[in-house]
Coordinates of C-alpha atoms and ligand atoms in Angstrom, one line a residue:
M1 CA 282.1 114.3 15.9
P2 CA 285.4 116.0 16.5
Q3 CA 286.9 118.3 13.9
E4 CA 289.7 115.9 13.3
N5 CA 287.7 112.9 12.3
R6 CA 290.3 111.2 10.1
I7 CA 290.2 107.4 10.4
R8 CA 293.4 105.8 11.7
K9 CA 294.4 102.2 12.4
L10 CA 294.8 101.8 16.1
P11 CA 298.3 100.9 17.3
K12 CA 298.4 97.2 18.3
T13 CA 299.0 98.1 21.9
V14 CA 295.7 100.0 22.0
A15 CA 293.8 97.4 19.9
D16 CA 294.9 94.7 22.4
K17 CA 293.2 96.6 25.2
I18 CA 289.9 96.4 23.6
A19 CA 287.4 93.9 24.8
A20 CA 287.1 91.8 21.7
G21 CA 284.2 89.8 20.6
E22 CA 282.2 88.7 17.7
V23 CA 280.2 91.8 17.0
V24 CA 277.9 90.4 14.3
D25 CA 275.8 87.4 15.3
R26 CA 272.4 88.3 14.0
P27 CA 270.7 91.1 11.9
L28 CA 270.2 93.1 15.1
S29 CA 273.9 93.5 15.6
V30 CA 274.3 95.0 12.1
V31 CA 271.5 97.5 12.7
K32 CA 272.9 98.3 16.1
E33 CA 276.4 99.1 14.8
L34 CA 275.2 101.0 11.8
L35 CA 272.7 103.1 13.8
E36 CA 275.4 103.8 16.4
N37 CA 277.8 105.0 13.7
S38 CA 275.1 107.3 12.3
I39 CA 274.6 108.8 15.8
D40 CA 278.4 109.2 16.3
A41 CA 278.4 111.0 12.9
E42 CA 276.1 113.6 14.4
A43 CA 273.2 112.9 12.1
A44 CA 270.0 114.9 12.5
S45 CA 268.0 112.3 10.6
I46 CA 268.4 108.6 10.3
V47 CA 266.3 106.1 8.3
I48 CA 266.6 102.4 9.1
E49 CA 265.0 100.0 6.6
I50 CA 264.9 96.2 6.9
K51 CA 263.4 93.4 4.9
N52 CA 262.9 89.8 6.0
G53 CA 263.9 90.5 9.5
G54 CA 267.1 92.1 8.2
K55 CA 268.4 88.8 6.7
S56 CA 268.1 89.9 3.1
Y57 CA 268.3 93.7 3.4
I58 CA 269.3 96.3 5.9
R59 CA 269.8 99.9 4.9
V60 CA 270.8 102.8 7.2
T61 CA 270.9 106.3 5.8
D62 CA 272.0 109.3 7.7
D63 CA 272.8 113.0 7.1
G64 CA 275.9 112.9 9.3
C65 CA 279.5 114.0 8.6
G66 CA 280.2 111.4 6.0
I67 CA 283.5 109.7 5.2
S68 CA 286.1 111.3 3.0
K69 CA 287.2 109.4 -0.1
E70 CA 290.7 108.9 1.2
D71 CA 289.5 107.3 4.4
L72 CA 286.7 105.2 3.0
F73 CA 288.6 102.0 2.4
L74 CA 290.3 102.3 5.8
A75 CA 286.9 102.4 7.5
F76 CA 286.4 98.7 6.6
E77 CA 289.7 97.6 8.1
R78 CA 289.8 96.0 11.5
H79 CA 290.7 98.4 14.4
A80 CA 290.4 101.5 12.1
T81 CA 288.5 104.3 13.8
S82 CA 288.3 108.0 14.0
K83 CA 286.9 108.0 17.5
I84 CA 289.9 107.2 19.7
R85 CA 293.7 107.3 19.1
T86 CA 295.5 106.5 22.3
E87 CA 295.0 104.1 25.2
N88 CA 294.1 107.1 27.4
D89 CA 291.1 107.8 25.2
L90 CA 289.7 104.5 26.3
F91 CA 289.1 106.0 29.7
R92 CA 287.0 108.9 28.5
I93 CA 284.8 107.6 25.6
H94 CA 282.3 110.1 24.3
S95 CA 281.2 108.2 21.3
L96 CA 279.2 105.0 21.0
G97 CA 281.8 103.3 18.9
F98 CA 285.5 103.1 19.6
R99 CA 286.8 99.7 18.5
G100 CA 286.9 100.2 14.8
E101 CA 285.7 96.7 14.3
A102 CA 282.1 96.9 13.3
L103 CA 282.3 97.7 9.6
A104 CA 285.1 95.1 9.2
S105 CA 283.0 92.4 10.8
I106 CA 279.9 93.2 8.9
T107 CA 281.6 93.2 5.5
A108 CA 283.2 89.9 6.2
V109 CA 279.9 88.1 6.4
S110 CA 277.7 90.0 3.9
K111 CA 277.5 92.1 0.8
V112 CA 277.9 95.8 1.6
E113 CA 277.4 98.9 -0.4
I114 CA 278.3 102.3 1.0
I115 CA 277.6 105.7 -0.5
T116 CA 279.0 108.6 1.4
K117 CA 279.9 112.3 1.1
T118 CA 281.3 114.8 3.4
V119 CA 280.2 118.5 3.3
R120 CA 283.6 119.5 2.0
S121 CA 283.7 117.3 -1.0
K122 CA 281.8 118.0 -4.1
V123 CA 281.0 114.4 -5.1
G124 CA 280.4 111.4 -3.1
S125 CA 282.1 108.0 -3.2
R126 CA 280.8 104.5 -3.4
L127 CA 282.2 101.2 -2.5
Q128 CA 280.9 97.7 -2.9
L129 CA 282.3 94.8 -1.0
E130 CA 281.5 91.1 -1.0
G131 CA 282.7 89.0 1.9
G132 CA 285.2 91.7 2.8
I133 CA 286.6 91.9 -0.7
L134 CA 286.3 95.1 -2.7
S135 CA 284.2 94.5 -5.8
E136 CA 283.4 98.0 -7.1
E137 CA 284.4 101.5 -6.3
G138 CA 283.7 104.9 -7.8
D139 CA 282.4 108.4 -7.5
T140 CA 278.7 109.2 -7.3
G141 CA 276.4 112.1 -6.9
C142 CA 274.7 111.9 -3.5
P143 CA 273.6 114.1 -0.6
D144 CA 275.9 114.8 2.5
G145 CA 275.9 111.8 4.8
T146 CA 276.2 108.1 4.5
T147 CA 274.0 105.2 3.3
I148 CA 275.1 101.7 4.0
I149 CA 273.2 98.8 2.5
V150 CA 273.9 95.3 3.8
T151 CA 272.4 92.4 1.8
D152 CA 272.5 88.6 2.2
L153 CA 273.8 88.5 5.7
F154 CA 275.8 85.4 6.5
Y155 CA 275.6 84.2 2.8
N156 CA 279.2 82.9 3.2
T157 CA 278.9 81.5 6.7
P158 CA 276.2 78.7 6.5
A159 CA 276.5 77.9 10.2
R160 CA 275.4 81.3 11.2
L161 CA 272.9 81.5 8.5
K162 CA 271.2 78.5 10.0
F163 CA 271.3 80.0 13.4
M164 CA 269.0 82.9 12.5
K165 CA 265.5 82.8 13.7
K166 CA 262.3 83.4 11.8
D167 CA 261.9 86.8 10.0
A168 CA 259.4 88.0 12.6
T169 CA 261.7 87.1 15.4
E170 CA 264.7 88.9 14.0
S171 CA 262.6 92.0 13.0
S172 CA 261.0 92.3 16.4
L173 CA 264.4 92.4 18.1
I174 CA 265.5 95.1 15.7
I175 CA 262.3 97.2 16.0
D176 CA 262.5 97.0 19.7
F177 CA 266.1 98.2 19.8
V178 CA 265.5 101.0 17.3
S179 CA 262.4 102.2 19.2
K180 CA 264.5 102.5 22.4
M181 CA 267.3 104.3 20.6
A182 CA 264.8 106.7 19.0
L183 CA 263.5 107.4 22.5
A184 CA 266.9 108.2 24.0
Y185 CA 267.9 110.4 21.1
P186 CA 265.0 112.8 20.9
N187 CA 267.1 115.3 18.9
I188 CA 267.4 112.9 16.0
R189 CA 264.6 112.2 13.6
I190 CA 264.5 108.4 13.4
R191 CA 262.4 106.5 11.0
M192 CA 261.9 102.7 10.9
I193 CA 260.7 100.9 7.8
N194 CA 259.9 97.2 7.8
N195 CA 259.1 95.3 4.6
G196 CA 258.2 98.6 2.9
S197 CA 256.0 100.1 5.5
T198 CA 257.0 102.9 8.0
L199 CA 256.5 101.7 11.5
F200 CA 257.3 104.9 13.2
S201 CA 259.0 108.2 12.7
T202 CA 260.1 110.5 15.5
Q203 CA 260.1 114.2 15.2
G204 CA 263.5 115.1 16.4
K205 CA 262.3 118.0 18.4
G206 CA 264.1 117.0 21.5
S207 CA 261.3 115.7 23.6
I208 CA 261.5 112.3 25.3
P209 CA 257.8 112.5 26.5
A210 CA 256.8 113.2 22.9
N211 CA 258.8 110.2 21.8
L212 CA 257.3 108.0 24.5
M213 CA 253.9 108.8 23.1
T214 CA 255.0 108.0 19.5
L215 CA 256.8 104.8 20.4
Y216 CA 254.9 103.4 23.3
S217 CA 251.4 103.4 24.7
R218 CA 249.8 106.8 25.0
E219 CA 247.8 105.6 27.9
I220 CA 250.9 104.7 29.8
S221 CA 253.1 107.6 28.7
E222 CA 250.5 110.2 29.8
R223 CA 250.7 108.9 33.3
L224 CA 254.5 108.7 33.8
I225 CA 256.1 110.8 36.4
Q226 CA 259.0 112.8 35.1
I227 CA 262.0 113.1 37.3
S228 CA 265.3 115.0 36.8
D229 CA 268.1 115.4 39.2
R230 CA 271.8 116.0 39.2
Q231 CA 274.6 115.7 41.7
G232 CA 278.3 115.8 41.1
D233 CA 279.2 113.6 38.3
Y234 CA 275.7 112.1 37.9
E235 CA 272.7 113.3 36.1
I236 CA 269.4 111.5 35.8
E237 CA 266.2 112.0 33.7
A238 CA 263.6 109.4 34.5
Y239 CA 260.0 108.5 33.6
L240 CA 258.3 106.3 36.1
S241 CA 254.9 104.9 36.5
P242 CA 252.6 105.6 39.4
V243 CA 252.0 102.5 41.6
D244 CA 248.7 101.6 40.1
L245 CA 250.3 101.2 36.8
S246 CA 252.7 98.3 37.2
K247 CA 253.7 95.4 35.0
I248 CA 254.4 91.8 35.4
N249 CA 258.0 91.9 34.5
R250 CA 261.0 94.2 34.0
K251 CA 260.5 94.6 30.3
H252 CA 259.3 98.1 30.7
Q253 CA 262.4 99.1 32.6
V254 CA 264.7 100.6 30.0
Y255 CA 268.1 102.0 30.9
F256 CA 270.4 104.3 29.0
I257 CA 273.8 105.3 30.4
N258 CA 275.6 108.0 28.4
G259 CA 273.4 107.2 25.5
R260 CA 274.0 103.5 25.5
Q261 CA 271.2 101.0 26.0
I262 CA 272.4 98.7 28.7
N263 CA 271.2 95.9 31.0
S264 CA 272.1 96.6 34.6
H265 CA 271.4 94.7 37.7
L266 CA 272.5 97.7 39.7
L267 CA 269.8 99.9 38.1
D268 CA 267.2 97.1 38.5
Q269 CA 268.0 97.2 42.2
A270 CA 267.8 100.9 42.4
V271 CA 264.4 101.0 40.8
S272 CA 263.1 98.2 43.1
E273 CA 264.4 100.0 46.1
A274 CA 262.8 103.2 45.1
Y275 CA 259.4 101.4 44.9
K276 CA 260.0 99.3 47.9
E277 CA 256.7 98.5 49.7
R278 CA 254.7 100.5 47.2
L279 CA 254.2 97.6 44.8
S280 CA 253.0 94.1 45.6
E281 CA 255.4 91.2 45.0
G282 CA 255.9 90.2 41.4
R283 CA 254.8 93.6 40.0
Y284 CA 257.3 96.0 38.4
P285 CA 257.1 99.6 37.6
V286 CA 257.6 101.2 34.2
A287 CA 260.9 103.0 34.4
Y288 CA 262.8 104.7 31.6
L289 CA 266.1 105.9 33.0
F290 CA 268.5 108.1 31.2
L291 CA 271.6 108.4 33.3
N292 CA 274.6 110.5 32.4
V293 CA 277.9 109.9 34.2
A294 CA 281.2 111.6 33.7
P295 CA 282.9 109.4 31.1
E296 CA 286.0 108.8 33.3
R297 CA 283.8 107.2 35.9
L298 CA 282.5 104.6 33.6
D299 CA 284.1 101.6 31.8
V300 CA 282.2 100.8 28.6
N301 CA 284.9 98.5 27.4
I302 CA 283.9 95.4 29.3
H303 CA 281.4 93.7 27.1
P304 CA 281.6 92.6 23.5
N305 CA 278.3 94.1 22.5
K306 CA 278.7 97.0 25.0
R307 CA 275.4 96.0 26.7
E308 CA 277.0 96.2 30.1
V309 CA 279.1 98.9 31.7
R310 CA 281.0 99.2 34.9
F311 CA 280.9 102.2 37.3
D312 CA 283.9 103.0 39.4
Q313 CA 281.6 103.6 42.4
N314 CA 278.6 101.3 42.4
E315 CA 277.2 102.3 45.7
E316 CA 277.5 105.9 44.9
V317 CA 275.5 105.6 41.7
K318 CA 272.9 103.4 43.3
S319 CA 272.3 105.7 46.3
F320 CA 272.2 108.8 44.0
L321 CA 269.5 107.0 41.9
V322 CA 267.4 105.7 44.8
T323 CA 267.3 109.1 46.4
A324 CA 266.4 110.9 43.2
L325 CA 263.7 108.4 42.2
K326 CA 262.2 108.2 45.7
H327 CA 262.1 111.9 46.0
G328 CA 260.5 112.2 42.7
L329 CA 257.9 109.6 43.5
S330 CA 257.1 111.0 46.9
T331 CA 256.3 114.5 45.6
E332 CA 254.0 112.9 43.1
Q333 CA 250.4 113.2 44.2
S334 CA 249.0 110.5 42.0
F335 CA 250.0 107.6 44.3
T336 CA 247.1 105.7 45.5
T337 CA 247.0 102.3 47.1
M338 CA 245.8 99.8 44.7
S339 CA 242.4 98.4 45.2
V340 CA 240.6 96.4 42.7
K341 CA 237.1 95.4 43.6
S342 CA 236.5 91.8 42.8
S343 CA 233.2 91.2 41.1
F344 CA 231.6 87.8 40.9
R345 CA 228.9 87.9 38.3
S346 CA 225.5 86.5 38.5
P347 CA 225.4 82.7 38.8
K348 CA 223.7 82.6 35.4
L349 CA 226.7 83.9 33.5
D350 CA 228.9 81.9 35.7
S351 CA 227.0 78.8 35.3
K352 CA 229.0 75.7 35.3
P353 CA 230.2 74.6 31.9
P354 CA 228.5 71.4 30.6
Q355 CA 230.1 68.2 31.4
S356 CA 231.8 67.7 28.0
H357 CA 233.8 70.9 28.6
Q358 CA 235.1 69.6 31.9
V359 CA 236.5 66.7 30.2
D360 CA 238.5 69.0 28.0
I361 CA 239.9 70.8 30.9
K362 CA 240.9 67.6 32.6
T363 CA 242.9 66.5 29.6
L364 CA 244.7 69.8 29.6
L365 CA 245.2 69.9 33.2
S366 CA 246.3 66.4 33.6
T367 CA 249.6 67.2 31.8
K368 CA 250.3 69.9 34.3
R369 CA 249.5 67.9 37.4
A370 CA 252.7 66.1 37.6
E371 CA 254.7 69.3 37.6
Q372 CA 252.3 70.9 40.1
A373 CA 252.4 68.0 42.4
N374 CA 256.1 68.6 43.2
A375 CA 255.7 72.4 43.5
E376 CA 252.8 72.0 45.8
M377 CA 254.4 69.6 48.1
D378 CA 257.4 71.8 48.5
M379 CA 255.5 74.9 49.1
A380 CA 252.8 73.8 51.4
P381 CA 254.2 72.0 54.4
L382 CA 251.0 72.6 56.3
V383 CA 248.5 71.2 53.9
I384 CA 247.0 68.1 55.2
Y385 CA 245.1 66.1 52.7
E386 CA 242.9 63.3 53.6
K387 CA 243.5 61.6 50.3
N388 CA 247.0 60.3 49.7
D389 CA 247.4 62.0 46.4
P390 CA 245.1 64.9 45.6
Y391 CA 245.9 64.6 41.9
E392 CA 244.3 61.2 41.7
F393 CA 241.0 63.0 41.8
P394 CA 238.5 60.6 40.2
P395 CA 237.6 62.0 36.9
N396 CA 234.0 60.8 36.9
I397 CA 233.1 62.2 40.3
E398 CA 229.6 63.6 40.7
P399 CA 229.7 67.4 40.3
E400 CA 228.2 68.1 43.7
L401 CA 230.5 65.8 45.5
P402 CA 233.8 67.7 45.6
R403 CA 232.3 70.6 47.6
K404 CA 231.0 68.2 50.1
E405 CA 234.2 66.4 50.4
L406 CA 236.6 69.2 50.2
L407 CA 235.0 72.2 51.6
P408 CA 232.1 71.0 53.6
D409 CA 229.9 73.5 55.4
I410 CA 232.5 76.0 56.4
R411 CA 231.6 79.0 58.5
I412 CA 233.7 81.9 57.5
L413 CA 235.1 83.6 60.6
G414 CA 236.8 86.5 58.9
A415 CA 239.6 87.5 56.7
L416 CA 243.3 87.6 57.6
F417 CA 245.6 90.2 56.1
G418 CA 243.0 91.0 53.6
T419 CA 243.9 87.9 51.7
Y420 CA 243.1 84.7 53.6
L421 CA 239.7 83.7 54.6
M422 CA 239.5 81.9 57.9
G423 CA 236.9 79.2 58.2
T424 CA 235.9 76.3 60.4
D425 CA 233.6 73.4 60.4
D426 CA 233.1 71.1 63.4
S427 CA 236.5 69.5 63.3
N428 CA 238.8 71.5 61.1
F429 CA 240.2 75.0 60.7
Y430 CA 240.7 76.4 57.1
L431 CA 242.8 79.2 55.7
I432 CA 241.8 79.9 52.2
D433 CA 243.9 82.0 49.9
Q434 CA 241.1 83.9 48.2
H435 CA 243.4 85.0 45.3
A436 CA 244.7 81.6 44.7
A437 CA 241.2 80.2 44.8
H438 CA 239.9 82.9 42.5
E439 CA 242.8 82.3 40.1
R440 CA 242.0 78.6 39.9
V441 CA 238.4 79.3 39.1
F442 CA 239.3 81.9 36.6
Y443 CA 241.9 79.7 34.9
E444 CA 239.6 76.8 34.5
R445 CA 236.8 78.9 33.1
L446 CA 239.3 80.4 30.6
L447 CA 240.4 77.0 29.5
S448 CA 236.9 75.8 29.1
Q449 CA 236.1 78.8 27.0
F450 CA 239.2 78.3 25.0
N451 CA 238.3 74.7 24.2
S452 CA 234.6 75.3 23.6
S453 CA 233.4 75.8 20.1
D454 CA 230.6 77.9 21.5
K455 CA 232.3 81.1 22.9
L456 CA 230.4 83.0 25.5
S457 CA 231.3 86.6 24.9
Q458 CA 229.7 89.8 26.3
G459 CA 229.5 93.0 24.5
I460 CA 230.9 96.0 26.4
L461 CA 229.4 99.5 26.4
T462 CA 232.5 101.4 25.6
P463 CA 235.1 99.4 23.6
F464 CA 238.6 99.9 24.9
V465 CA 241.8 100.2 23.0
A466 CA 245.0 98.2 23.8
E467 CA 248.2 99.6 22.4
V468 CA 250.7 97.2 20.9
S469 CA 254.4 97.8 20.3
P470 CA 255.3 98.1 16.6
A471 CA 257.4 94.9 16.9
N472 CA 254.5 93.0 18.2
M473 CA 251.9 94.4 15.9
D474 CA 253.9 93.1 13.0
R475 CA 253.0 89.5 14.0
S476 CA 249.7 90.1 15.7
G477 CA 248.2 87.4 13.5
E478 CA 250.0 84.9 15.6
W479 CA 248.4 85.7 18.9
T480 CA 245.1 87.5 18.4
L481 CA 243.6 84.2 17.4
T482 CA 244.3 82.9 20.9
L483 CA 242.5 85.9 22.4
E484 CA 239.6 85.3 20.1
A485 CA 239.5 81.7 21.1
M486 CA 238.9 82.9 24.7
G487 CA 236.0 85.0 23.7
Y488 CA 237.5 88.3 23.0
V489 CA 236.3 90.1 19.9
L490 CA 238.9 92.5 18.7
E491 CA 240.0 94.3 15.6
E492 CA 243.1 96.2 14.4
F493 CA 242.7 99.9 15.2
G494 CA 245.2 102.0 13.5
A495 CA 248.8 100.8 13.0
R496 CA 249.6 100.2 16.7
S497 CA 246.5 99.3 18.5
L498 CA 243.7 96.8 18.8
I499 CA 240.1 97.8 19.7
I500 CA 238.3 95.3 22.0
K501 CA 234.6 95.1 21.4
E502 CA 233.6 92.1 23.4
I503 CA 235.2 90.2 26.3
P504 CA 234.9 86.7 27.6
G505 CA 231.5 86.1 29.2
F506 CA 232.7 85.2 32.6
M507 CA 235.1 88.1 33.1
S508 CA 234.5 91.5 34.6
L509 CA 235.6 94.4 32.5
E510 CA 238.5 95.0 34.9
E511 CA 239.6 91.4 34.7
A512 CA 239.3 91.4 31.0
K513 CA 241.4 94.5 30.7
S514 CA 244.2 93.4 33.1
F515 CA 244.3 89.9 31.5
L516 CA 244.6 91.3 28.0
L517 CA 247.2 93.9 28.8
D518 CA 249.4 91.5 30.6
F519 CA 248.9 88.9 27.9
I520 CA 250.1 91.4 25.3
D521 CA 253.0 92.4 27.4
Q522 CA 254.2 88.8 27.7
I523 CA 253.7 88.1 24.0
D524 CA 255.8 91.2 23.4
E525 CA 258.5 89.7 25.5
S526 CA 258.7 86.3 23.8
N527 CA 260.6 87.0 20.7
T528 CA 260.1 83.7 19.1
T529 CA 257.1 82.1 17.6
I530 CA 254.7 81.3 20.4
S531 CA 254.6 77.6 21.2
Q532 CA 251.7 76.0 23.0
K533 CA 253.8 75.7 26.1
T534 CA 254.7 79.4 26.1
L535 CA 251.1 80.2 25.5
D536 CA 250.0 78.1 28.5
K537 CA 252.4 79.9 30.7
I538 CA 251.3 83.3 29.4
I539 CA 247.7 82.5 30.1
M540 CA 248.5 81.3 33.6
N541 CA 250.5 84.5 34.3
S542 CA 247.8 86.7 32.9
C543 CA 245.2 85.0 35.1
K544 CA 247.3 86.0 38.1
S545 CA 247.3 89.6 37.1
A546 CA 243.6 89.6 36.4
I547 CA 243.0 88.5 40.0
K548 CA 244.9 91.0 42.1
G549 CA 244.4 93.6 44.8
N550 CA 243.2 93.4 48.3
D551 CA 239.6 92.5 47.5
R552 CA 237.1 92.6 50.3
L553 CA 234.5 90.0 49.5
D554 CA 231.1 90.1 51.0
E555 CA 229.3 87.0 52.3
R556 CA 227.6 86.2 49.0
E557 CA 230.9 86.5 47.1
I558 CA 232.7 84.3 49.5
D559 CA 230.0 81.7 49.2
Q560 CA 230.2 81.9 45.4
L561 CA 233.9 81.6 45.5
L562 CA 233.9 78.4 47.6
F563 CA 231.2 77.0 45.5
D564 CA 233.1 77.7 42.3
L565 CA 236.3 76.4 43.7
A566 CA 234.7 73.1 44.6
Q567 CA 233.5 72.8 41.1
T568 CA 236.9 73.0 39.6
N569 CA 238.9 70.0 38.5
N570 CA 241.8 70.8 40.7
P571 CA 240.6 72.8 43.6
F572 CA 243.8 72.2 45.6
S573 CA 246.1 74.6 43.9
C574 CA 246.2 77.7 41.8
P575 CA 247.4 77.3 38.2
H576 CA 251.0 78.1 39.5
G577 CA 250.9 75.2 41.9
R578 CA 250.4 77.2 45.1
P579 CA 247.8 75.7 47.4
T580 CA 244.4 77.3 47.5
F581 CA 243.7 76.4 51.0
I582 CA 245.2 74.9 54.1
K583 CA 243.3 72.7 56.4
L584 CA 244.2 71.9 60.0
S585 CA 242.2 69.3 61.9
K586 CA 241.2 69.8 65.5
Y587 CA 243.6 66.9 66.3
E588 CA 246.5 68.7 64.6
I589 CA 245.9 71.9 66.5
E590 CA 245.7 70.0 69.8
R591 CA 248.9 68.3 69.0
M592 CA 250.6 71.6 68.3
F593 CA 249.6 72.8 71.8
K594 CA 250.7 69.5 73.2
R595 CA 247.3 68.6 74.5
V596 CA 247.4 65.2 72.8
Ligands
LIG1 P1 284.0 102.5 15.3 O1 282.6 103.0 15.2 O2 284.3 101.7 16.5 O3 285.0 103.6 15.1 P2 283.3 101.2 12.8 O4 283.9 100.0 12.2 O5 281.9 101.1 13.2 O6 284.2 101.5 14.1 O7 283.5 102.4 11.9 C1 284.8 102.8 11.4 C2 284.9 104.3 11.1 O8 284.1 104.5 10.0 C3 284.3 105.1 12.2 O9 285.3 105.4 13.2 C4 283.9 106.4 11.4 O10 285.0 107.2 11.3 C5 283.6 105.8 10.1 N1 282.1 105.7 9.9 C6 281.4 104.6 10.0 N2 280.1 104.8 9.8 C7 279.9 106.1 9.6 C8 278.8 107.0 9.3 N3 277.6 106.6 9.2 N4 279.1 108.3 9.1 C9 280.4 108.8 9.2 N5 281.4 108.0 9.5 C10 281.3 106.7 9.6
LIG2 MG1 281.0 101.8 15.0

């Protein structure tokens, strides 16, 4: 904070240049603004406390510079700030705030109490406002710094009150945001309290890696590759995952530019380019990027919530990043090509579920078939079905029949690109996507477990631990039941992890781990209560990640796979609607070569 930190009302000409917008639309925005103010006040220690997802109570306490008694009332006026003074300042912003709008907007829609004291003054001052109107003021004894308590958010704006989501949803957004800020400000001790219990507390010792360990999974953090580089006006510090540690979405790509958490397509592209050809499609690295840019090269005044920024030279930034990240990755030894050995377990464990279970699956799947039909037809121009509509599969077909009909005695000729099995019978050629096939088998077994009252679990020799973000742990009750229904046996293990003691009977340990970790990641991502539809999607996606890698199957495994596929209710496509196999008749091939 500059020496001269008096608060002034911005001249109208400057105020008009500011990208305006509703700053306060949910509890998260209050926490964001208050936390940013504390950081701008050069606090060494900040405590954020919320209750009921921040709807009823938000308190942010810091030991920063405080606000002098003379300025205190002004701080709550619109366009009153100590951070910029002239229009030119807008082009070199060093602080997180600059619009002088936040406190005004927050007080307008809630009840606010502020207690603050600067080092220079002997006593602190206290203000209380309700809906923007001053209700109490006075002196008070208090330590240096500022405490702001916001209660009953939106009590006077019923429309917005209604718009707020469930407590757990609002709190998980806040916890996620604060965790990331805590990460990026390693010199500040940041403590997060939710409904009376401390979720995390960083040490303030200046180490991002230490904070990664505190805030995120230790297992992941330990493996991240640290990269630092600088060139001209750009400086980057990054933490990247080795290729064998990828995720199913970009959720673990977190970007800070000059201390601001931002979303950036440009940075997404830079990360993707740095990993190009190292990761299979649909997999994303973990990437925490902390980029610093000379303030005059960056416009932060383009977005109401400042979640986006504009560089003056996009290409320059991108190429700086790609080069830096690539270089860092290529000097890292730990890169290995991913290879996950598939393991089909003994037929006994894999034994076909009883008929009654199959009926359950059918009911479940039937709702999906209509959607899949379209997807499949679009995606698989080469699939030639002998039946008009593969989804009209007779439900009461004899179990042994499908294999005979669909995949008769196929001789496997080999594998193509490590993924497609080539096969033939007397009059057809088949290409079977072994991953899609495996996914279908896996998915149906999972559903059958899920719907069965009699779970088939297998104990594992060494229980494993899955780390869960603080935000997600807070509502683990909502989703651990689902995992249990699949046959996982798990318990809470400390404040931020689950210990897995048993896994579903039909999964290998590797599959069970990948499935579970991706499942948790996705739950993490869905900020609302998880509907059945979301859950279905999450299960399908997690199946995909359980079945990955360039598996080389031996003859017995191929046989087993084809057999298992034929037993499924919908052998034609994977759960995502991609075809499991393509069949070309001899006639079709001859026609292609213009022989007939
Ligand atoms: P801005 O951050 O854009 O300046 P705000 O409405 O958030 O606008 O805050 C108005 C002013 O109040 C700030 O410029 C700052 O001088 C003062 N202020 C707000 N919060 C704090 C705090 N925690 N510590 C010290 N000063 C603060
Ligand atoms: Mg502010």
